[in-house]
Coordinates of C-alpha atoms in Angstrom, one line a residue:
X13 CA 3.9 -85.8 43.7
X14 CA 1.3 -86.8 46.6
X15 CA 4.4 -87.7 48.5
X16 CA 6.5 -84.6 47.8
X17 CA 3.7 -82.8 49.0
X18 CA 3.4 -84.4 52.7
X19 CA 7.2 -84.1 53.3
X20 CA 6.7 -80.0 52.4
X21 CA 4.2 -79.9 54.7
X22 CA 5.7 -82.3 57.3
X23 CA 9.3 -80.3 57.0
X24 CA 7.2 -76.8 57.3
X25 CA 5.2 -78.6 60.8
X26 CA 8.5 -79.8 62.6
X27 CA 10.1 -76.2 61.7
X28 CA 6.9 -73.9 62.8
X29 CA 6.3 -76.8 66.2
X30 CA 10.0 -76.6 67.1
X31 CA 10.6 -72.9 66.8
X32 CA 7.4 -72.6 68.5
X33 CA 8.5 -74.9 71.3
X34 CA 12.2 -73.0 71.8
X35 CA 10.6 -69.6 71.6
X36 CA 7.9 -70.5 74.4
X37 CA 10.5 -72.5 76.4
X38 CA 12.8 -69.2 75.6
X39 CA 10.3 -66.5 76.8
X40 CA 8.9 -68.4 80.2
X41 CA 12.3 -68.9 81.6
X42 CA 14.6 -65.9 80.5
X43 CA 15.9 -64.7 83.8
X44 CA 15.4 -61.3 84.3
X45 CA 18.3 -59.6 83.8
X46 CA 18.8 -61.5 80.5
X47 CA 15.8 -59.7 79.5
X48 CA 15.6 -56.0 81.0
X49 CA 19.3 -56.7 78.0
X50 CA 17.0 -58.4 74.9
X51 CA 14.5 -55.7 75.5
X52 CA 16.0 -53.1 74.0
X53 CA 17.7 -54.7 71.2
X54 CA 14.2 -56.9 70.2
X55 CA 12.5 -53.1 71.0
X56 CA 14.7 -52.0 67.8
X57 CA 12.3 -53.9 65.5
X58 CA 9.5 -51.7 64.3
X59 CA 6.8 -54.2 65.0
X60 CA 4.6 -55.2 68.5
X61 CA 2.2 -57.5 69.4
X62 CA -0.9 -56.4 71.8
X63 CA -1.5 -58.7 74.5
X64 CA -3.5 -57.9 77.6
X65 CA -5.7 -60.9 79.8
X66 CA -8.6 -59.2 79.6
X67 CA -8.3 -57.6 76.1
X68 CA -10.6 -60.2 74.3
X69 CA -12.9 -61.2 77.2
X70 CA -14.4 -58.4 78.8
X71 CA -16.2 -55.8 76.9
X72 CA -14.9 -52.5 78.4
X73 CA -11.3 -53.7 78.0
X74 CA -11.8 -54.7 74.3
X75 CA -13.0 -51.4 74.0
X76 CA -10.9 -49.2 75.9
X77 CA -7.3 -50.6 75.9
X78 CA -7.0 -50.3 72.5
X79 CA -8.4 -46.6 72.4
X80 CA -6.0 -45.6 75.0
X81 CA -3.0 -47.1 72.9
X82 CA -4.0 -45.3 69.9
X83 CA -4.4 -42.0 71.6
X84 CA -1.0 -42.3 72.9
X85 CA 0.2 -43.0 69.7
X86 CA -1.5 -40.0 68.0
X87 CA -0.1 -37.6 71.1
X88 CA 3.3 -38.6 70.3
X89 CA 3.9 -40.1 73.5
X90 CA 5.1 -43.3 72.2
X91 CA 7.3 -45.2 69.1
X92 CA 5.2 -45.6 66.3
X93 CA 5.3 -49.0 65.0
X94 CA 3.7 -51.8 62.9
X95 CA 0.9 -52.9 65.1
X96 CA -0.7 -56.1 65.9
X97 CA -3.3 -58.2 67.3
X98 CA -3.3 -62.0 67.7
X99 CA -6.5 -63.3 67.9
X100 CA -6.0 -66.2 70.3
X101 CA -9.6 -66.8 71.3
X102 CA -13.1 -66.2 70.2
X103 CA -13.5 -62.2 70.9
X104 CA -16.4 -60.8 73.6
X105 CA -17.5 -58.5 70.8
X106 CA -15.5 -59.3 67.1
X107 CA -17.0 -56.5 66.0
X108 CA -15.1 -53.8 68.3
X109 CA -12.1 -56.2 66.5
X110 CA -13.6 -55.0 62.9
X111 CA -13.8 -51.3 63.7
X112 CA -10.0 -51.6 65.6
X113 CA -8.5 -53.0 62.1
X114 CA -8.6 -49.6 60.7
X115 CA -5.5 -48.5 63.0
X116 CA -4.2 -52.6 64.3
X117 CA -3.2 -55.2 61.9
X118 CA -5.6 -58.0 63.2
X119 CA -4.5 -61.5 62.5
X120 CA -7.2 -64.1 63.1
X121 CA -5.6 -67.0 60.4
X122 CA -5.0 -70.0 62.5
X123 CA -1.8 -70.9 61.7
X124 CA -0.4 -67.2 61.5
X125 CA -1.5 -67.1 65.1
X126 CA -0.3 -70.0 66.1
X127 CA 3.3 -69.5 64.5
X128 CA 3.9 -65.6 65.5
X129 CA 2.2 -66.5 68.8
X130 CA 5.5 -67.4 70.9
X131 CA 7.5 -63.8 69.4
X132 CA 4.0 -61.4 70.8
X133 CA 5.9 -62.8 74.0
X134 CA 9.7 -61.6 73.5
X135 CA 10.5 -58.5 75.8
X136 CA 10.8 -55.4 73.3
X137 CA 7.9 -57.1 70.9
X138 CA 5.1 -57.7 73.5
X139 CA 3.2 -54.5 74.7
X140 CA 0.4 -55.8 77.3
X141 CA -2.2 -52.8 77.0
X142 CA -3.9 -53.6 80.7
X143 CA -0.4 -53.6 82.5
X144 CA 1.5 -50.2 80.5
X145 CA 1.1 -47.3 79.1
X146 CA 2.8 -43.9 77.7
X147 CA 2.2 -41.0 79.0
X148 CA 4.9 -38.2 78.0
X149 CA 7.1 -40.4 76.6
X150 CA 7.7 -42.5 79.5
X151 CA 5.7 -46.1 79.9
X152 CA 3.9 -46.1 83.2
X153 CA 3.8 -49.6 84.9
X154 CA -0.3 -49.9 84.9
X155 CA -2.9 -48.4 82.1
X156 CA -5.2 -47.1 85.0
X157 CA -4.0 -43.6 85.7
X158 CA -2.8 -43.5 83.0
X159 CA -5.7 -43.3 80.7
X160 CA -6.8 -40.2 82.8
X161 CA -4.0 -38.6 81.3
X162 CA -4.2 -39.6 77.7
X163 CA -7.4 -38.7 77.3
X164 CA -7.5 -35.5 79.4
X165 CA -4.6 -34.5 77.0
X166 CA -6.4 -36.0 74.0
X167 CA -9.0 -33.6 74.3
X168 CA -7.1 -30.5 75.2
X169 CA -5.3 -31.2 71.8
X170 CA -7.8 -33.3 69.2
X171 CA -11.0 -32.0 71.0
X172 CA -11.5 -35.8 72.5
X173 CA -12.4 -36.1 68.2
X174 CA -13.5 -40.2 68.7
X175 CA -11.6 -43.0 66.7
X176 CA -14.5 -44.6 65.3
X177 CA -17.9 -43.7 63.2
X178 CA -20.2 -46.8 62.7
X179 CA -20.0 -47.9 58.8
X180 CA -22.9 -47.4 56.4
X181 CA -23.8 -51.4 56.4
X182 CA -24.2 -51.3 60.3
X183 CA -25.7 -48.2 60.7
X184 CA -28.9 -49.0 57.8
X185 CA -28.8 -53.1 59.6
X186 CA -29.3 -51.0 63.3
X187 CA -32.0 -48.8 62.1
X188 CA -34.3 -52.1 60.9
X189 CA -33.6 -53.2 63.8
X190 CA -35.3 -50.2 65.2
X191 CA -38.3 -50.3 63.0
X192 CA -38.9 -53.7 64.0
X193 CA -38.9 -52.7 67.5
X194 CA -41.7 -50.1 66.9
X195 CA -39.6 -47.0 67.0
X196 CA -40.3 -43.9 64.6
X197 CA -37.3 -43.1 62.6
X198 CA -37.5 -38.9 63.9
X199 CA -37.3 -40.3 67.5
X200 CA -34.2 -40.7 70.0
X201 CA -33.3 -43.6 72.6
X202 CA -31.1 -44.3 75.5
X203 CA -29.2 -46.7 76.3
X204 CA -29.5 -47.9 80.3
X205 CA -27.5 -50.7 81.6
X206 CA -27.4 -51.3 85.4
X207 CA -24.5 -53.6 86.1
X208 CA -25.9 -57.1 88.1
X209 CA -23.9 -60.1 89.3
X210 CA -25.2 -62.5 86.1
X211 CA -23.1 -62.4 83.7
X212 CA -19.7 -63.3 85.5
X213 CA -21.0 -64.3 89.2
X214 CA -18.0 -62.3 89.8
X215 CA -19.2 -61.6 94.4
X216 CA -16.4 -60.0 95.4
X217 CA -17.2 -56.9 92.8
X218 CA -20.2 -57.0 93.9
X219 CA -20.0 -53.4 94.7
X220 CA -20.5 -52.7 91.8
X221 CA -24.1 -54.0 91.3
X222 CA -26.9 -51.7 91.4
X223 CA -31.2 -52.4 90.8
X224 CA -32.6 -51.9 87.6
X225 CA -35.6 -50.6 89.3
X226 CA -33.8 -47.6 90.9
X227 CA -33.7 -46.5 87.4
X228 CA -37.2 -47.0 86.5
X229 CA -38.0 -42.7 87.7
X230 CA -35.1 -41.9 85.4
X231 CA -36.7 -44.1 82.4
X232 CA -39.9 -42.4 83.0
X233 CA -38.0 -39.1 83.0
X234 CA -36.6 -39.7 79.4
X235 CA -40.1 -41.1 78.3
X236 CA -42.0 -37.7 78.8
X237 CA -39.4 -36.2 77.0
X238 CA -40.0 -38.3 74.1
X239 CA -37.1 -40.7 74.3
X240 CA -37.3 -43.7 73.9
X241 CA -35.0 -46.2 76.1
X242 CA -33.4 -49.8 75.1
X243 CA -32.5 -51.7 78.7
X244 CA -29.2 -53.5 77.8
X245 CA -27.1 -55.8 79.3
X246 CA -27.4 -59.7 79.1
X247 CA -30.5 -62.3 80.1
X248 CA -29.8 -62.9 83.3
X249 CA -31.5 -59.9 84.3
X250 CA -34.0 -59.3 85.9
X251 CA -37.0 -58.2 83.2
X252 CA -38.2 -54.6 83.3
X253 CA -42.2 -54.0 84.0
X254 CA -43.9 -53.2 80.5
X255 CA -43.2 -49.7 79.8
X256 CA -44.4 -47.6 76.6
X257 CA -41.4 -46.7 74.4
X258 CA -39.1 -48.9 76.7
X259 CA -37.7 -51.6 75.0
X260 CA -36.2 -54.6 77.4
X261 CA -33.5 -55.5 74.8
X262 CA -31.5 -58.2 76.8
X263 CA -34.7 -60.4 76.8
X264 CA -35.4 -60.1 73.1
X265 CA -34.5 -62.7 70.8
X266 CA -32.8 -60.2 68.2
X267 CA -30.0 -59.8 71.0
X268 CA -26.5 -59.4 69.7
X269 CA -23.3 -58.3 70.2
X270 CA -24.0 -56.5 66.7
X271 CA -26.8 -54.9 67.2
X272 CA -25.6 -53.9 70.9
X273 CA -22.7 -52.2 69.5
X274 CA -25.2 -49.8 67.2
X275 CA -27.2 -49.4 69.9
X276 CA -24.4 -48.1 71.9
X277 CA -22.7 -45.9 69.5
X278 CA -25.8 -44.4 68.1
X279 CA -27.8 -43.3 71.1
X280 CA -28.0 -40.3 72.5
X281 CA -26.2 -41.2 75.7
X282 CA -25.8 -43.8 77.7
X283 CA -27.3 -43.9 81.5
X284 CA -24.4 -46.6 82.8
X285 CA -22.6 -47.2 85.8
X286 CA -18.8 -48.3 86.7
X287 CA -19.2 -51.6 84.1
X288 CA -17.5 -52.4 80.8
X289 CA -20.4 -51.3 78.1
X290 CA -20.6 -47.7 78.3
X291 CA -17.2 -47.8 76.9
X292 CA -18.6 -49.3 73.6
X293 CA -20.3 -45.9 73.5
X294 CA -17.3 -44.3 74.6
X295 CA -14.8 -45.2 71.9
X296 CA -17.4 -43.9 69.3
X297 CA -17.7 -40.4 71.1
X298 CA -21.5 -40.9 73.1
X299 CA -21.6 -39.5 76.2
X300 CA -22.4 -41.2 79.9
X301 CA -24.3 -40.9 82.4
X302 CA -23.0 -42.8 85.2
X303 CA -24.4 -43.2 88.6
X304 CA -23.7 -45.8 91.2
X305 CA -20.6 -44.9 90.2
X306 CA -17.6 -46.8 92.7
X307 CA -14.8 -46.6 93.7
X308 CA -15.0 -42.9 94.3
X309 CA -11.4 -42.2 93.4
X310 CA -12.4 -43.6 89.6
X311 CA -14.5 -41.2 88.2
X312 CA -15.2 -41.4 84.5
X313 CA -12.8 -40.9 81.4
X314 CA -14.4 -38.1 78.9
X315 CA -15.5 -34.3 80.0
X316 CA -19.0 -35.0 77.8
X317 CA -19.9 -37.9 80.8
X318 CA -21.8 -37.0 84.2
X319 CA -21.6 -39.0 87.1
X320 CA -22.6 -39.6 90.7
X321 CA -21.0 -41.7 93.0
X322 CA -21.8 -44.2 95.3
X323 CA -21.7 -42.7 99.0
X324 CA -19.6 -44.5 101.5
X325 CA -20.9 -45.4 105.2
X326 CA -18.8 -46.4 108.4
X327 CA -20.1 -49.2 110.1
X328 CA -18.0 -47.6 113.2
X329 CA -18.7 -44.1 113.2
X330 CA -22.1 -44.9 112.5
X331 CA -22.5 -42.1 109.4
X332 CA -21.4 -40.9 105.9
X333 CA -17.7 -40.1 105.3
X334 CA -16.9 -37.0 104.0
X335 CA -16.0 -36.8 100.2
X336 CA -12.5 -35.7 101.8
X337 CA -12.3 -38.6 103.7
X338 CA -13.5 -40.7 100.6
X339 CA -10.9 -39.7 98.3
X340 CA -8.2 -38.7 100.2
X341 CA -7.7 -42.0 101.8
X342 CA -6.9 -45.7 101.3
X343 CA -11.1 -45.6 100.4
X344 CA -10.3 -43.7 97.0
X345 CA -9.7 -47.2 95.1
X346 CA -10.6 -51.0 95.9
X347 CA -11.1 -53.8 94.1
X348 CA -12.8 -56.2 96.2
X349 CA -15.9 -56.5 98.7
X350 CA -13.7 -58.1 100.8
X351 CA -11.4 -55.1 101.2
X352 CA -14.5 -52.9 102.6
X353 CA -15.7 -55.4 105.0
X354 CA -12.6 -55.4 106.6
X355 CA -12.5 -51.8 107.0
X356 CA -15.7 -51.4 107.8
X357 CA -17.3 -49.1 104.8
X358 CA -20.5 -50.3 103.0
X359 CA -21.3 -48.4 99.9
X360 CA -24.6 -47.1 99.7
X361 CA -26.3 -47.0 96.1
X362 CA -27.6 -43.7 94.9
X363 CA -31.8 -43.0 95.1
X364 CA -34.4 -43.2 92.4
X365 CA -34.3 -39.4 92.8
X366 CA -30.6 -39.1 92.4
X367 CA -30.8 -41.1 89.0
X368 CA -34.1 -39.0 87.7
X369 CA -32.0 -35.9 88.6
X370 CA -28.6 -36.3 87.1
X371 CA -30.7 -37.6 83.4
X372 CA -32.7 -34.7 83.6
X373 CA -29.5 -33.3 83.5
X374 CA -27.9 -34.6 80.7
X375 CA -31.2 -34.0 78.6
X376 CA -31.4 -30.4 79.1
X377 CA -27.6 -30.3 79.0
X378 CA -27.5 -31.8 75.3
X379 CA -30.9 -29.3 74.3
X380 CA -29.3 -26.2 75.8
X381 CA -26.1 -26.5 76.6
X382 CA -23.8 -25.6 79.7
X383 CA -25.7 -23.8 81.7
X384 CA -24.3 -23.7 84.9
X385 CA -24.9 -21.4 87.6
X386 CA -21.7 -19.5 89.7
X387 CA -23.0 -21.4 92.9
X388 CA -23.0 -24.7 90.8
X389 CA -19.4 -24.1 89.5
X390 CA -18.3 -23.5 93.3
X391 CA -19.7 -26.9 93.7
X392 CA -18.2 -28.7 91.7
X393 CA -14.8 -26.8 92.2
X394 CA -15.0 -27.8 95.8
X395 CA -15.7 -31.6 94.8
X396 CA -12.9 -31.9 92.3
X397 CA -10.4 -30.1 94.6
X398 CA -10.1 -33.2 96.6
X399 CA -8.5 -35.1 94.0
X400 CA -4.9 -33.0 94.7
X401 CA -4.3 -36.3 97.0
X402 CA -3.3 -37.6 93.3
X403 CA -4.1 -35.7 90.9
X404 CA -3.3 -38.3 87.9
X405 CA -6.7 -39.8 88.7
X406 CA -8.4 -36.6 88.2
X407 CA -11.9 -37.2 85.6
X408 CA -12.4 -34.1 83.7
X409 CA -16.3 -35.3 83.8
X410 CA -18.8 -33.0 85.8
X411 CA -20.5 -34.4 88.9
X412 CA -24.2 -34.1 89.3
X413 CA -25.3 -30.5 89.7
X414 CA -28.3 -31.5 92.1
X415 CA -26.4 -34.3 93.7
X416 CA -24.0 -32.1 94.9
X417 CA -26.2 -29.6 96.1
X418 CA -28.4 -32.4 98.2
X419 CA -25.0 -33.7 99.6
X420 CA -23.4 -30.0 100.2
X421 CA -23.3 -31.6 103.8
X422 CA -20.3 -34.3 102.7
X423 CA -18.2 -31.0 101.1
X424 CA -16.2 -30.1 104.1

């Protein structure tokens, strides 16, 4: 019987290893006009497999990509089909991967992974969230744009309604965690997170970086307004100056990816930059407020966010460019340090007064509403019109009211 039972298992091995070896052999070395033929016909099935390099290692792409394909999806801008998701790895945040298996079939069995694994790579089957996307019916070749679109269109037509709600069990775990950090149960928080080069090392977007004690006006802002603020990020850090009713989360010992995902999605908003984990708060409808916001030509995804950008300054002229200049130029998108040192541009981080300003903003925003002044609206008019150099990347987010009017100089 013993016996019987080892050949079964040895016969299922050989079939699963050498199907698995034929199909990865198969899919690395089909030429590629053998495959723009297969795609279609292996596009027939009504199954695909998300894949994406970054999808379960950084947090904003664990949180957005899949958003962005099931927005697509419910606009009708794409075949609807079984749905899933190999999990290949040990996910940044497993529970973003919870909350996604209401709309993605998540497979996370070993052997399931490892057998289906070589098909999520067949042309037709695989669908690699980072590199396309549909917009209109048509996949574009890269998910950037194209998100502006989805969502600018998933508003217009769903009210930008978001995909997730935080479950009862997570919500009542979040809230002891709140007691336990000393904060009444009638009160609201912010989330802050200034993005530092820690966690990945990564210098060459180091751009992206900002000080955590640029913020520290801003905190004290939400303070007097009887906020209460949760610094978040990981504990590399540099610690925050003891505070009353500021909490420096990321050197706590009750840090998790848990508890950082009810943090974000139950907060009143986020004040963020251009980094991964304000999207946590996106994809559960909070809004942003981002500052040291860069590139320029990337402005946020969701008309509830405000954002400032970081201003850019030539080492050869020797001043500011123009927000003209900025956007309607090679300037409007980068990915490296590198890239602006050999042009010359430095980007120059937004003032303590800058980030007070714009989170004033968003508090009497949320307590009163949009109320926005004619001269104000001519403001930001003027800013946005310089994204007709391509309009796909147009954010339907509002730009600081007072930023614009101390920087009314750089609108020409």
């Amino acid at each position: 019987y013993l016996a019987g039972k080892a050949r079964k298992r040895g016969i299922l091995w050989c079939v699963k290893t050498g199907l698995n070896l034929l199909l990865r052999w198969a899919t690395r070395n089909l030429n590629p006009k053998i495959e723009r033929i297969l795609s279609p016909m292996f596009g027939l099935i009504p199954i695909r497999f998300l894949t994406s390099r970054h999808l379960m290692t950084r947090v904003g792409h664990i949180c957005l990509e899949p958003d962005m394909y099931l927005k697509s999806g419910i606009l009708g801008w794409r075949p609807n089909k079984t749905t899933f998701w190999l999990i290949t790895s040990p996910p940044v945040m497993p529970t973003m991967v919870k909350y996604w298996s209401q709309y993605i079939t998540i497979i996370e069995n070993r052997f399931l992974v490892q057998l289906l694994r070589p098909f999520s790579h067949l042309p037709g089957l695989k669908y690699d969230t980072f590199k396309t996307a549909y917009v209109l019916g048509k996949m574009h070749m890269s998910i950037s744009p194209a998100m502006y679109e989805i969502q600018r269109a998933y508003e217009s037509e769903f009210d930008g309604v978001p995909l997730l709600n935080l479950d009862r069990s997570d919500t009542l775990e979040g809230r002891l965690f709140l007691e336990r950090a000393g904060m009444p149960s009638d009160s609201w928080f912010v989330c802050v997170h200034a993005r530092e080069s820690g966690y990945r090392n990564m210098t060459h977007q180091a751009y992206r970086d900002s000080d955590i004690t640029t913020y520290l006006p801003a905190i004290q802002a939400i303070v007097e307004r009887g906020g209460w603020v949760f610094r978040m990020g990981d504990p590399s850090m540099k610690s925050l100056p003891p505070m009353c009713q500021v909490v420096d989360y990321v050197h706590t010992s009750e840090r998790n990816e848990k508890t950082d995902a009810f943090l974000y999605s139950q907060c009143r908003f986020i004040l963020g930059t251009s980094s991964g984990p304000h999207n946590v708060g996106f994809v559960f409808g909070v809004p942003s407020v981002l500052v040291n916001f860069t590139p320029m030509g990337e402005g946020p995804l969701c008309r509830k966010d405000l954002w400032i950008p970081k201003l850019y300054w030539s080492e050869k002229a020797q001043r500011y460019l123009t927000f003209r200049e900025s956007l309607q130029s090679q300037y409007r998108r980068f990915i490296s340090t590198n890239t602006l040192a050999d042009w010359g541009i430095s980007v120059v981080d937004n003032t303590p007064k800058e980030i007070a300003d714009i989170t004033v903003e968003m508090i009497n925003r949320l307590d009163y509403g949009d109320n926005y002044s004619d001269h104000a609206e001519e403001l930001q008019t003027c800013f946005k019109g310089f994204w007709e150099y391509d309009p796909r990347w147009a954010t339907s987010a509002r730009v600081g009211t007072q930023f614009l009017k101390d920087r009314s100089d750089l609108l020409v």
